[in-house]
mmCIF file of C-alpha atoms and ligand atoms in Angstrom:
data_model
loop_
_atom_site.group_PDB
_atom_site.id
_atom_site.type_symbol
_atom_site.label_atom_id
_atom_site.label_comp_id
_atom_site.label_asym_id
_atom_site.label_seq_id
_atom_site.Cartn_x
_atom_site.Cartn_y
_atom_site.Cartn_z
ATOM 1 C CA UNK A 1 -18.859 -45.453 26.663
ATOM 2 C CA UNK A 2 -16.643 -43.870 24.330
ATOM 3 C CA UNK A 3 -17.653 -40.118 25.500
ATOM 4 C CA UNK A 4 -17.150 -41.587 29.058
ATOM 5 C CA UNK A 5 -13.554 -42.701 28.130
ATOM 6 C CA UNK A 6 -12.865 -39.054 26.348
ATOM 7 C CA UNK A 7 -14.413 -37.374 29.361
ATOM 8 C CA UNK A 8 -11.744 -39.288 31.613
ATOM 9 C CA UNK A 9 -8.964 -39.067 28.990
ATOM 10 C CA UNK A 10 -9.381 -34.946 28.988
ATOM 11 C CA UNK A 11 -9.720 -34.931 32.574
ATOM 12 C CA UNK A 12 -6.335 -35.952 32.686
ATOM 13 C CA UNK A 13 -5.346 -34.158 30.308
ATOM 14 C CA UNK A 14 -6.453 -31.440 32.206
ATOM 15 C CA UNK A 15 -4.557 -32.270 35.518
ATOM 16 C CA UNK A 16 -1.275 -32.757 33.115
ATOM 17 C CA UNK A 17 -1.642 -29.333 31.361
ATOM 18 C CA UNK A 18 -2.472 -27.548 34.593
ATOM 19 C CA UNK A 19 0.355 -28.881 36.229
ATOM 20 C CA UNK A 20 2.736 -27.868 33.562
ATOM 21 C CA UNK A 21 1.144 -23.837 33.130
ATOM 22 C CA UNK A 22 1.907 -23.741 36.625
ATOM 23 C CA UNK A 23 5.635 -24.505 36.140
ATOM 24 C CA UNK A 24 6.246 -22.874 32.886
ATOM 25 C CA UNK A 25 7.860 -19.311 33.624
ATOM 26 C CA UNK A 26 6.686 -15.473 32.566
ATOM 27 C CA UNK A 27 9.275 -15.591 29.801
ATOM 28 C CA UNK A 28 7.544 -19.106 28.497
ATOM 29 C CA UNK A 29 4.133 -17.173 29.261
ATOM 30 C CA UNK A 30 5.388 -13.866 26.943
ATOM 31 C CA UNK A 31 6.111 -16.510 24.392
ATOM 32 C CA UNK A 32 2.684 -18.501 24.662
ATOM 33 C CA UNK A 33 0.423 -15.179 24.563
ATOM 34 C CA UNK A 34 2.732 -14.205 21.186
ATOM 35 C CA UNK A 35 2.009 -17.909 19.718
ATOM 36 C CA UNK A 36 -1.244 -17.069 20.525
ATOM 37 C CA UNK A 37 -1.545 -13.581 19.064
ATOM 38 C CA UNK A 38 -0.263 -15.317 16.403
ATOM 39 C CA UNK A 39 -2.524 -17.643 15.785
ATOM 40 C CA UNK A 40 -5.233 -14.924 16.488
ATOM 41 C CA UNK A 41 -3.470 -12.706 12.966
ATOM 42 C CA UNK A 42 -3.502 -15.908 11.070
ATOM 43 C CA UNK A 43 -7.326 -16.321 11.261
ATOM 44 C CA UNK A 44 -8.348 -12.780 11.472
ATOM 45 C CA UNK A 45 -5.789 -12.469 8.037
ATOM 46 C CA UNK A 46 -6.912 -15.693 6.335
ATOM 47 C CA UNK A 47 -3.142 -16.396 6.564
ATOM 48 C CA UNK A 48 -1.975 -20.365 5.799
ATOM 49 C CA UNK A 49 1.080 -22.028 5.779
ATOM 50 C CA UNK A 50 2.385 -24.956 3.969
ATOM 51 C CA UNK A 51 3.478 -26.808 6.907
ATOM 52 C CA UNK A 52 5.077 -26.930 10.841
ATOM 53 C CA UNK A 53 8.415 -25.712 9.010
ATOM 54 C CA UNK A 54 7.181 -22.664 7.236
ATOM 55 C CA UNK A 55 4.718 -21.900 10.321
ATOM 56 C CA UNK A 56 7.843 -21.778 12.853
ATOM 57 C CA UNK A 57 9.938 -19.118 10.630
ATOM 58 C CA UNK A 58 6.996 -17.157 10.279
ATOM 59 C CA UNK A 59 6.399 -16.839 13.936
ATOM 60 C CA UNK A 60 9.913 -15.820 14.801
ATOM 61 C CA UNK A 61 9.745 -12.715 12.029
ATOM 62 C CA UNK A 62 5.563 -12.013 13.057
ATOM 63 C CA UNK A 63 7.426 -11.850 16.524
ATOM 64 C CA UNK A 64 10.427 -9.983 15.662
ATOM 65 C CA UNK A 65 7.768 -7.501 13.721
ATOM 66 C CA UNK A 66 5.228 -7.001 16.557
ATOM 67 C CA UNK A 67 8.411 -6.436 19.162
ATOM 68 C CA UNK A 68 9.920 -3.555 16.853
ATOM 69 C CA UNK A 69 6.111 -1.741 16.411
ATOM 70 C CA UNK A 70 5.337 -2.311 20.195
ATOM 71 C CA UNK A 71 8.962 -1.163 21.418
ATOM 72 C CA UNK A 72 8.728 1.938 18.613
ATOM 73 C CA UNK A 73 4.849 2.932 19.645
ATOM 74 C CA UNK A 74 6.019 3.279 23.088
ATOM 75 C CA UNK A 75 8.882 5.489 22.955
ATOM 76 C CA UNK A 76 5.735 8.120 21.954
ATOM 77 C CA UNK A 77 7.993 10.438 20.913
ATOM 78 C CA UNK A 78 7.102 10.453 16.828
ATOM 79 C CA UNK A 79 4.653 11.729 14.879
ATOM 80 C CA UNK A 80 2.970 8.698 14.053
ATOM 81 C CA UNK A 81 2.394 4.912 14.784
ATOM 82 C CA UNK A 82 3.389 1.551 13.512
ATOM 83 C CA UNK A 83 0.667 -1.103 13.279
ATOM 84 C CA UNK A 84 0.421 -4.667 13.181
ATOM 85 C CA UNK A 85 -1.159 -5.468 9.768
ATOM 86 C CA UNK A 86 -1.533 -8.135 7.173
ATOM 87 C CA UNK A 87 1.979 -8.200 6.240
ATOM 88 C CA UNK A 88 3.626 -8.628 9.784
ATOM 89 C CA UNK A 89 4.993 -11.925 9.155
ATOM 90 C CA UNK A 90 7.150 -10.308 6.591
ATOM 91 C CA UNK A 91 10.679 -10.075 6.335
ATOM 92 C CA UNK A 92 12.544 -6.683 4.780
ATOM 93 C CA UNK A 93 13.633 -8.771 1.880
ATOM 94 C CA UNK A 94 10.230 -10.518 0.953
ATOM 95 C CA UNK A 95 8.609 -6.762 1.120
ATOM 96 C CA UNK A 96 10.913 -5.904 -0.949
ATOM 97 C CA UNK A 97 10.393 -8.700 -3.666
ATOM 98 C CA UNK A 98 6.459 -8.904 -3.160
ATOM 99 C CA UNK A 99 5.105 -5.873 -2.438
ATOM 100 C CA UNK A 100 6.879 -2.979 -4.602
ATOM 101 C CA UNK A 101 6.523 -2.812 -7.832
ATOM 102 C CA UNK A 102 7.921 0.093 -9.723
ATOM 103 C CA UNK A 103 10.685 0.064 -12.171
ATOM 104 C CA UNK A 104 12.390 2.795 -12.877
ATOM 105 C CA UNK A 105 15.164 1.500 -14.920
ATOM 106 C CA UNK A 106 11.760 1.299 -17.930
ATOM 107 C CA UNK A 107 12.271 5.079 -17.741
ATOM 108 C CA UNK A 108 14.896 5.121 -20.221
ATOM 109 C CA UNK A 109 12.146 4.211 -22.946
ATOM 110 C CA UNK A 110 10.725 6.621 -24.994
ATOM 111 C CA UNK A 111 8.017 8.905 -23.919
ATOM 112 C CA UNK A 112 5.479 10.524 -25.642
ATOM 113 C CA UNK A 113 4.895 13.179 -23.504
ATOM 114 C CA UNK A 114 4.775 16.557 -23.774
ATOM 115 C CA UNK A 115 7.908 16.402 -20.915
ATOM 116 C CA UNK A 116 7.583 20.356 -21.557
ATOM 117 C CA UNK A 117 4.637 21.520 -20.860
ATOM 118 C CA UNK A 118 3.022 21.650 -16.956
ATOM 119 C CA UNK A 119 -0.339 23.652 -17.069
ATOM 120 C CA UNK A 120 -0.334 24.284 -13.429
ATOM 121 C CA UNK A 121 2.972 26.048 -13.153
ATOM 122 C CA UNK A 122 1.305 29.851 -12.959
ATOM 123 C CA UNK A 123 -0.954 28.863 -10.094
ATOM 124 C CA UNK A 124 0.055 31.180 -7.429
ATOM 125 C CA UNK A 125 -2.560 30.357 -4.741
ATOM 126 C CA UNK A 126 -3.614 26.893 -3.693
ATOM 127 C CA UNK A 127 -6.639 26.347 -0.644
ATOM 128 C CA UNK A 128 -4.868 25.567 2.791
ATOM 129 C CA UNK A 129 -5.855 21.816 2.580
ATOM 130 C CA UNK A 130 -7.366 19.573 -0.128
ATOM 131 C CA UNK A 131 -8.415 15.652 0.046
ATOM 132 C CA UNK A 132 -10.158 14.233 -2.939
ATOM 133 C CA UNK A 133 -12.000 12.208 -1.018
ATOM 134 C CA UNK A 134 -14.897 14.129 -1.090
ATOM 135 C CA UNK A 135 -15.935 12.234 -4.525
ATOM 136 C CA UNK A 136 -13.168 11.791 -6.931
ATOM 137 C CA UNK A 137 -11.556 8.907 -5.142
ATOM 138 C CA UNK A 138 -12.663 5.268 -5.129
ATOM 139 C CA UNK A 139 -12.445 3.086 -2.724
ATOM 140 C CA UNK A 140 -8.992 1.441 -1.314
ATOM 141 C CA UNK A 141 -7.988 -1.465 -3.750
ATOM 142 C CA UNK A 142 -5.395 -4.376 -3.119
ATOM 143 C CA UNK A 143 -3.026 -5.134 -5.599
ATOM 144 C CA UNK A 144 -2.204 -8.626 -3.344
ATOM 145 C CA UNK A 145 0.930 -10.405 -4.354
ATOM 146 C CA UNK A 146 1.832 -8.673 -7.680
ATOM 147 C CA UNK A 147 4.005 -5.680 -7.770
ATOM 148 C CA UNK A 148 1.754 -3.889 -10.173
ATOM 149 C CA UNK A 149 1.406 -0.714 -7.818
ATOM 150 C CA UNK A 150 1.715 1.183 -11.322
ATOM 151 C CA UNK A 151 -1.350 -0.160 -12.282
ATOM 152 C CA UNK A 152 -3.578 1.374 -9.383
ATOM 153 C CA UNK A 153 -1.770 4.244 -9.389
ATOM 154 C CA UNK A 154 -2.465 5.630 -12.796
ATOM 155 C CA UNK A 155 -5.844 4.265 -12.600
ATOM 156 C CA UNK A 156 -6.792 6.390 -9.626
ATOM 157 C CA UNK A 157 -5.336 9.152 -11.300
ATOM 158 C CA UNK A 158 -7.776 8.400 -14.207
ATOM 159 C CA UNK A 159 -10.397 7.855 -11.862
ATOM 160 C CA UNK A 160 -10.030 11.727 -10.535
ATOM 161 C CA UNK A 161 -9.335 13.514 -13.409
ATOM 162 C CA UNK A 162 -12.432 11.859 -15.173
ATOM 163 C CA UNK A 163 -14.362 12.515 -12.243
ATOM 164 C CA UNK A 164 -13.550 16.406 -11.790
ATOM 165 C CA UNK A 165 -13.978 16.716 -15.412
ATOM 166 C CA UNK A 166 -17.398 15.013 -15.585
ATOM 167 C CA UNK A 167 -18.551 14.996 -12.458
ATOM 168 C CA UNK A 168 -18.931 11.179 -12.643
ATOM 169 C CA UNK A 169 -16.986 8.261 -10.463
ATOM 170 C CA UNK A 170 -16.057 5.258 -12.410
ATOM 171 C CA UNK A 171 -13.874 2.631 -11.325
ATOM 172 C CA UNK A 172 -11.183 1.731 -13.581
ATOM 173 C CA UNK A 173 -9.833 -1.583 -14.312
ATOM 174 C CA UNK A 174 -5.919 -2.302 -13.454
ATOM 175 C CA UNK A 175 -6.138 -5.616 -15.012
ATOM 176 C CA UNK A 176 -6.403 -4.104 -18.254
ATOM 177 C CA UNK A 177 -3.232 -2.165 -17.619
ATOM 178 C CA UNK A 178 -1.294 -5.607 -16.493
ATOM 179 C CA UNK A 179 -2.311 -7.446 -19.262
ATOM 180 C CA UNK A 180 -2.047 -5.001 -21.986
ATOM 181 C CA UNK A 181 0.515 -2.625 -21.375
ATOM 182 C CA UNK A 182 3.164 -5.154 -22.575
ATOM 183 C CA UNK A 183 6.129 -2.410 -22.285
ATOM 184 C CA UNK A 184 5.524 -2.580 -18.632
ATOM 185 C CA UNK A 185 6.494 -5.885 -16.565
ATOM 186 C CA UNK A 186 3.487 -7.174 -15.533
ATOM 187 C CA UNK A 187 3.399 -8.154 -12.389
ATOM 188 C CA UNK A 188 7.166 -7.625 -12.248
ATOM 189 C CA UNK A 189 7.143 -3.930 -12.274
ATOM 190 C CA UNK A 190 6.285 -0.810 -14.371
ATOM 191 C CA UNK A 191 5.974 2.934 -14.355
ATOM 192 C CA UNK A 192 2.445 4.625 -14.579
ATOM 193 C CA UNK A 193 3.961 7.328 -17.735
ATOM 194 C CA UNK A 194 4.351 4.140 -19.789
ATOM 195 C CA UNK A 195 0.776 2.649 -19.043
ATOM 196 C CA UNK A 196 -0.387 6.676 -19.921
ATOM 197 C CA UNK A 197 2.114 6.019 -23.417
ATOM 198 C CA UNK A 198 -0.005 2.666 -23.883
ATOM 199 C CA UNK A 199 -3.306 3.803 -23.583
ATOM 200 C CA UNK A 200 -2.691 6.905 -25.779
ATOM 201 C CA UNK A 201 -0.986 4.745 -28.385
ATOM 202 C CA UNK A 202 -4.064 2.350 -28.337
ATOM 203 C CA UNK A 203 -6.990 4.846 -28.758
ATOM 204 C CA UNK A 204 -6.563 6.242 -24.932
ATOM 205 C CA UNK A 205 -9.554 4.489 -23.669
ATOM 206 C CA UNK A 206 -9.635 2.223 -20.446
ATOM 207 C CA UNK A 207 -12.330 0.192 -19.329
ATOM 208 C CA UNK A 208 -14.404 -0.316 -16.378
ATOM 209 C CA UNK A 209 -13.272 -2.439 -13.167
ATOM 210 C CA UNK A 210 -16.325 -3.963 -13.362
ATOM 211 C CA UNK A 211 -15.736 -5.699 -16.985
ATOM 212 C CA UNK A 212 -12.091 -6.050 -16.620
ATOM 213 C CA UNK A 213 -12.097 -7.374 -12.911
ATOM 214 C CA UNK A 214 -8.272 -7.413 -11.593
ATOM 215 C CA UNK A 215 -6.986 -10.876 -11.427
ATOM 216 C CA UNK A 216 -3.589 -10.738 -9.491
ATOM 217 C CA UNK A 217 -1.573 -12.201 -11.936
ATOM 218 C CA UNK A 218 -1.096 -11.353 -15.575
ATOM 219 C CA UNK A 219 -3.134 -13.026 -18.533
ATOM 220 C CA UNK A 220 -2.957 -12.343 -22.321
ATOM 221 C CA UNK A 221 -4.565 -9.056 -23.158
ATOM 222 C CA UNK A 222 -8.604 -9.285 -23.805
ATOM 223 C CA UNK A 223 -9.181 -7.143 -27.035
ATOM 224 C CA UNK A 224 -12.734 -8.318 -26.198
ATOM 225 C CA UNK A 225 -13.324 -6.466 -22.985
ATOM 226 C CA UNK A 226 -11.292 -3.561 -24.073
ATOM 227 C CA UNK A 227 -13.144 -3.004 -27.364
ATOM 228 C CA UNK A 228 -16.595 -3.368 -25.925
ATOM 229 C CA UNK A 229 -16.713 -0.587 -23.707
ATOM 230 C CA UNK A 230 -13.977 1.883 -23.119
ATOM 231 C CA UNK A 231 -15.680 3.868 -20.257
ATOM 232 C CA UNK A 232 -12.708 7.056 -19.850
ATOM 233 C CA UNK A 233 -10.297 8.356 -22.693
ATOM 234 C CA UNK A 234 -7.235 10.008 -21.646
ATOM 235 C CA UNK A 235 -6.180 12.630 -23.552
ATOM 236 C CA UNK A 236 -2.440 12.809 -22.557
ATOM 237 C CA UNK A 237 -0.567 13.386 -19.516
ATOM 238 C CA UNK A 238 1.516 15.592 -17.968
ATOM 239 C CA UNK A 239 4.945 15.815 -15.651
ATOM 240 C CA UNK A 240 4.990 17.543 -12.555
ATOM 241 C CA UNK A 241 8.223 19.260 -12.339
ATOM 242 C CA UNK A 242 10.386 17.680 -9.343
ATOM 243 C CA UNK A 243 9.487 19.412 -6.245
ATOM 244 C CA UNK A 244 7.214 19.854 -3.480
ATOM 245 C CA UNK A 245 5.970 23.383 -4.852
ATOM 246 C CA UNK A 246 5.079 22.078 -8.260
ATOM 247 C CA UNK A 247 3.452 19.220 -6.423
ATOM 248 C CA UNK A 248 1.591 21.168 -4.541
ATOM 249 C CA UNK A 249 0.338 23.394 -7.442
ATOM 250 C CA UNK A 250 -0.413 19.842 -9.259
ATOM 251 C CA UNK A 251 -2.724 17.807 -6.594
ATOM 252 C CA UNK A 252 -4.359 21.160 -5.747
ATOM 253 C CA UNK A 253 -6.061 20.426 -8.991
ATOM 254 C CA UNK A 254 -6.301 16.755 -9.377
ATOM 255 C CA UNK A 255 -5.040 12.970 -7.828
ATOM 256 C CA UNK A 256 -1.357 12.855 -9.019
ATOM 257 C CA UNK A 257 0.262 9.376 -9.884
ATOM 258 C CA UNK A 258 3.997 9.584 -7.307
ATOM 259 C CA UNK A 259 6.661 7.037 -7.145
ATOM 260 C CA UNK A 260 8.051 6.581 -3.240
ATOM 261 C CA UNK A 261 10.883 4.535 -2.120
ATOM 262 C CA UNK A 262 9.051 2.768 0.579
ATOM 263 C CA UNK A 263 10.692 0.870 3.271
ATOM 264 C CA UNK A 264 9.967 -2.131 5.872
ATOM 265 C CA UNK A 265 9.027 0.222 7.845
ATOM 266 C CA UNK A 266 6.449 2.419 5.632
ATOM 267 C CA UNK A 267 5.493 -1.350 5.321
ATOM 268 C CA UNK A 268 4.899 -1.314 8.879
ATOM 269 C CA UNK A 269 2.658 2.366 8.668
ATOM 270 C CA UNK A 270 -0.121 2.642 11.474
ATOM 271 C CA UNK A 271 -0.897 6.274 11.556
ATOM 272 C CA UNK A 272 -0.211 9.742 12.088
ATOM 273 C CA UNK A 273 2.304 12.004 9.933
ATOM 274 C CA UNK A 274 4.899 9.166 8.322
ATOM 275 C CA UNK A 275 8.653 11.012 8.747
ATOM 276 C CA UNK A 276 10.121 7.757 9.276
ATOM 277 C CA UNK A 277 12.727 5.772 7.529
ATOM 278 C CA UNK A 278 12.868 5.513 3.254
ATOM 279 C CA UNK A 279 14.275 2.928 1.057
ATOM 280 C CA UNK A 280 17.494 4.509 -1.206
ATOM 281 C CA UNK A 281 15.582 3.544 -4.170
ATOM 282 C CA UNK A 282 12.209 4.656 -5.686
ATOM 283 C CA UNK A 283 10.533 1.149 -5.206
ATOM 284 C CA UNK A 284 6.869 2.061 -5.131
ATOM 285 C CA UNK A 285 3.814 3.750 -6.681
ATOM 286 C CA UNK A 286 0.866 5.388 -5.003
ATOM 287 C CA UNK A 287 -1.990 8.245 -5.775
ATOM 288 C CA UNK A 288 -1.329 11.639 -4.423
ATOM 289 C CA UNK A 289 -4.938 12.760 -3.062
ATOM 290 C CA UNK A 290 -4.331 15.758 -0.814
ATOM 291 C CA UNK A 291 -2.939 17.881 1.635
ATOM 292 C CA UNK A 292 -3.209 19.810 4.943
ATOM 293 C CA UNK A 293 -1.435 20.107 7.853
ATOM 294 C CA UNK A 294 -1.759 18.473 11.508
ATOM 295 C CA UNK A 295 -1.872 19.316 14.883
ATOM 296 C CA UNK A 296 0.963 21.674 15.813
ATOM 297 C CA UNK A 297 0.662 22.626 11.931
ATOM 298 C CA UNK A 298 3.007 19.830 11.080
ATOM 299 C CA UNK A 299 2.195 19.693 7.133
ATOM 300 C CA UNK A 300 1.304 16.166 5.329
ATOM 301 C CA UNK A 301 0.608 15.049 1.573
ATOM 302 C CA UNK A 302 -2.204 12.641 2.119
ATOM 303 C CA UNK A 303 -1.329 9.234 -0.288
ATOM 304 C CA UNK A 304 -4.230 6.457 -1.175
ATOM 305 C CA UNK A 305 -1.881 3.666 -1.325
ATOM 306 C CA UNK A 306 -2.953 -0.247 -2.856
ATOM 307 C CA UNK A 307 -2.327 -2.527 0.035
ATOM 308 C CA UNK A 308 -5.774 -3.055 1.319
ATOM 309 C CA UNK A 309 -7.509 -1.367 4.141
ATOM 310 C CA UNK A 310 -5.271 -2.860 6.748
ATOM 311 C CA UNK A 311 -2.608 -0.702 6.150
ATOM 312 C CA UNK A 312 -2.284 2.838 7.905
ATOM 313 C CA UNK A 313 -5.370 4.661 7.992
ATOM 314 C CA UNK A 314 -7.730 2.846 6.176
ATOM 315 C CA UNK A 315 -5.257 2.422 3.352
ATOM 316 C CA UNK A 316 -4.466 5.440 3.368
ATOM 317 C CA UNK A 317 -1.227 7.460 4.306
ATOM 318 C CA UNK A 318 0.015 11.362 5.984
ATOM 319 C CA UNK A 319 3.669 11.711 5.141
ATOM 320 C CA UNK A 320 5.548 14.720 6.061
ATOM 321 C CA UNK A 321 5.514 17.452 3.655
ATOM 322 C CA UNK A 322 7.677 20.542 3.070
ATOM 323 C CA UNK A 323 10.959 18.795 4.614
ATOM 324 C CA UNK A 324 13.871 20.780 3.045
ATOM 325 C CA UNK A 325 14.670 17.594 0.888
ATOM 326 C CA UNK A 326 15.234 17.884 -2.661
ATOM 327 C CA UNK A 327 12.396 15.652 -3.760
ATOM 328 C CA UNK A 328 10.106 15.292 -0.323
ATOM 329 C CA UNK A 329 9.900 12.963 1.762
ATOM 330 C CA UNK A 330 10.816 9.324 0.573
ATOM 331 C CA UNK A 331 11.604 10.710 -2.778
ATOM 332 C CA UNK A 332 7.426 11.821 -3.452
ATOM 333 C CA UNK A 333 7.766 14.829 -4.961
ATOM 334 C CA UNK A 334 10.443 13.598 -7.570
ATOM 335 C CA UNK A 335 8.703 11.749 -10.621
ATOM 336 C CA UNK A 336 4.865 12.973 -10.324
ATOM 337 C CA UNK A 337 3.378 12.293 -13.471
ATOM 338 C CA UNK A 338 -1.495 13.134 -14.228
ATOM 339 C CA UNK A 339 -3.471 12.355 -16.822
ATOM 340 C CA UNK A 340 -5.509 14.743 -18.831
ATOM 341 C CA UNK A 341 -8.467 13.694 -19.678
HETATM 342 C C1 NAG B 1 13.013 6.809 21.241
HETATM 343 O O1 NAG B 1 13.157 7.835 20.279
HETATM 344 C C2 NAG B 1 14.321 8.603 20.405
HETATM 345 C C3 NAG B 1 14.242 9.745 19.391
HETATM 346 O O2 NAG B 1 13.986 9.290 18.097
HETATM 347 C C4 NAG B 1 15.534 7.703 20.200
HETATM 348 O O3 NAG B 1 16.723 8.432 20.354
HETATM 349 C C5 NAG B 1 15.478 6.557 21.210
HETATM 350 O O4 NAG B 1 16.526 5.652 20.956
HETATM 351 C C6 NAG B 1 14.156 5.825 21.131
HETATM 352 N N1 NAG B 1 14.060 4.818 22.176
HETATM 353 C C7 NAG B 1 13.603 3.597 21.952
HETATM 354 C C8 NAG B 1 13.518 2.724 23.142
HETATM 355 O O5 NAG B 1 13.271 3.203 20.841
HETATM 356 C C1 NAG B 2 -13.929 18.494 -3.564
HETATM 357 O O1 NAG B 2 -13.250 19.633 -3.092
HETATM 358 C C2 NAG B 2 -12.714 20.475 -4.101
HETATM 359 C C3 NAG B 2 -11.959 21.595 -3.412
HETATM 360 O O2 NAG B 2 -12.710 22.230 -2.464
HETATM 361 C C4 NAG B 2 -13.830 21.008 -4.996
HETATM 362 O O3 NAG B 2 -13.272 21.788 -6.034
HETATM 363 C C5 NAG B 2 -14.581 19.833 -5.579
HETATM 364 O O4 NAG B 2 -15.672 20.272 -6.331
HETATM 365 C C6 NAG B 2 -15.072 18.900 -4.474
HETATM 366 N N1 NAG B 2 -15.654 17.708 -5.088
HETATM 367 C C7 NAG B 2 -16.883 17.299 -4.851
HETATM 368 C C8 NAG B 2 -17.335 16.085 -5.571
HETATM 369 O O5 NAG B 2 -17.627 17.884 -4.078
HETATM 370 C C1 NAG B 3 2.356 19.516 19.776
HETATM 371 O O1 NAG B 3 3.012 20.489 20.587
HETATM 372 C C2 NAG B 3 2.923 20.258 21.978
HETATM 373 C C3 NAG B 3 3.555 21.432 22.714
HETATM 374 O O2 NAG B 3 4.740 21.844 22.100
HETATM 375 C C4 NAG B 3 3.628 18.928 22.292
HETATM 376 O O3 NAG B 3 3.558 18.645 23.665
HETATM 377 C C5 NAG B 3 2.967 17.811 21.497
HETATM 378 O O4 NAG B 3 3.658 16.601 21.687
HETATM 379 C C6 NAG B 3 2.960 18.143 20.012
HETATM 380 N N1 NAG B 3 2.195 17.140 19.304
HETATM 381 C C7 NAG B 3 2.637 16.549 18.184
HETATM 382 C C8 NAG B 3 1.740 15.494 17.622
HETATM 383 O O5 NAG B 3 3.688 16.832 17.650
#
């Protein structure tokens, strides 16, 4: 009975909704396949909201968003792609508060490093292309919603120089850096120089990802985890003088920790060579891994960036190189900083 009374309750239904899709107009049509790519993001992203309210705002921007990278990919005229990712229901001003995380004001704090001294400054010839990903790279991490970008930047710095030293691949743990490094911000903010100053002030040794699994968020500092095994030991580090020669001379021989002033849309990064628009401000950290050039020769630094393997390519990042601008592209040639291990 009751499946009978469904079955003729649906039925209507169906006669109701058919007879109001047939009325409803292209533009309501545009907007119903949008809900419904929507909807489509949401599950494929794991993405839930706290009610009807929050769910209707974030529509309008995941719309707003999707219109801009559809309307820019077809104009075909750049060098790369826009792509819808994980973070297109983002506004400009929540990327800005969630998913940056370098402070550069923490610069005016003492250094210990040897500011002077850059050992690759007499290289005079570098190979045509590099990309560390042929086994001194991990994998792409996520720092999530904590702007600790510092973090998994001078990690995968470690990372490579450990690896090129010793031939061996170890991945680091950030969560050591977040919760330890207490002259940093947490998940506030930092700079990777000052999480290089806290590990050489504290023996130099970081542990592995695997016993000091990041978190997210910031806890007290785990003397436990630390002092059991400390699996790399930095010796120092190094800056790279502030251009896109020294740079080059500097990733030709290992990952380099950069600071970028990323924008919405670097936020919004697909793929091909990124020459698009930069923030004013140095806002954001990633790991130098490479180089080469494109088709038509059109040169790129190749970036391993901590937003997850939905952004760009696989994570990853070409940005144009060599552009005539004091400091690169998006400011990435002007506060390189490597470990020595
Ligand atoms: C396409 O790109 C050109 C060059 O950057 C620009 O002038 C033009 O406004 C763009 N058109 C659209 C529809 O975005
Ligand atoms: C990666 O490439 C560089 C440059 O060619 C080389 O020096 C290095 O040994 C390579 N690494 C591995 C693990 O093969
Ligand atoms: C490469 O150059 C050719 C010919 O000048 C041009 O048609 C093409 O769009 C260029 N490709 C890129 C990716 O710049």
């Amino acid at each position: 009975m009751a499946f009978n009374f469904c079955f003729k309750i649906s039925l209507v239904l169906f006669f109701i909704i058919n007879l109001y899709v047939s009325t409803v107009t292209s533009r309501d049509l545009k907007k119903l396949s949008m809900l419904e790519r929507h909807e489509k993001w949401m599950a494929r992203h794991g993405r839930v909201y706290k009610d009807e309210i929050e769910k209707e705002q974030r529509f309008k921007t995941f719309k707003e968003n999707v219109e801009f990278i559809e309307s820019f990919n077809q104009n075909g005229t750049q060098r790369y792609k826009l792509a819808i990712n994980k973070y297109t229901d983002l506004t400009n001003e929540e990327f800005m508060a969630l998913f940056t995380g370098l402070d550069t004001s923490l610069s005016q704090q003492k250094s210990t490093a040897t500011t002077s001294s850059f050992k690759y400054e007499s290289l005079t010839e570098v190979p045509l292309s590099m990309d560390w990903r042929n086994g001194s790279v991990t994998g792409i991490k996520d720092q999530g919603q904590c702007e600790c970008c510092w973090a998994f930047s001078a990690v995968a710095a470690i990372e490579g120089a450990y690896q090129i030293a010793n031939n061996k691949l170890i991945s680091l743990s950030e969560q050591q850096l977040l919760d330890c490094s207490t002259e940093n911000k947490g998940c506030k903010g930092g700079l990777m120089t000052l999480a290089y100053d806290f590990l050489l002030q504290n023996g130099g040794g970081i542990t592995t990802e695997t016993n000091y699994p990041y978190q997210q968020s910031q806890s007290i500092c785990s003397t436990q985890k630390i002092s059991s095994t400390a699996a790399v030991t930095i010796s120092g580090y190094e800056l790279v003088p502030p251009s896109e020669s020294s740079l080059l001379k500097a990733v030709a021989n290992q990952p380099i920790s950069v600071c970028i002033a990323a924008s919405h849309e670097f936020l919004m990064y697909g793929s091909g060579i990124y020459d698009g628009s930069c923030d004013p401000e140095l806002n954001h950290a990633v790991t130098l891994i490479g180089y080469g050039a494109g088709v038509n020769g059109t040169k790129y630094w190749l970036v391993k960036n901590s937003w997850g393997t939905s952004w760009g390519e696989e994570g990853y990042m070409r940005i144009a190189r060599d552009v005539g601008v004091d400091g690169g592209h998006c400011g990435i040639a002007s506060a390189a900083s490597f470990p020595t291990v």
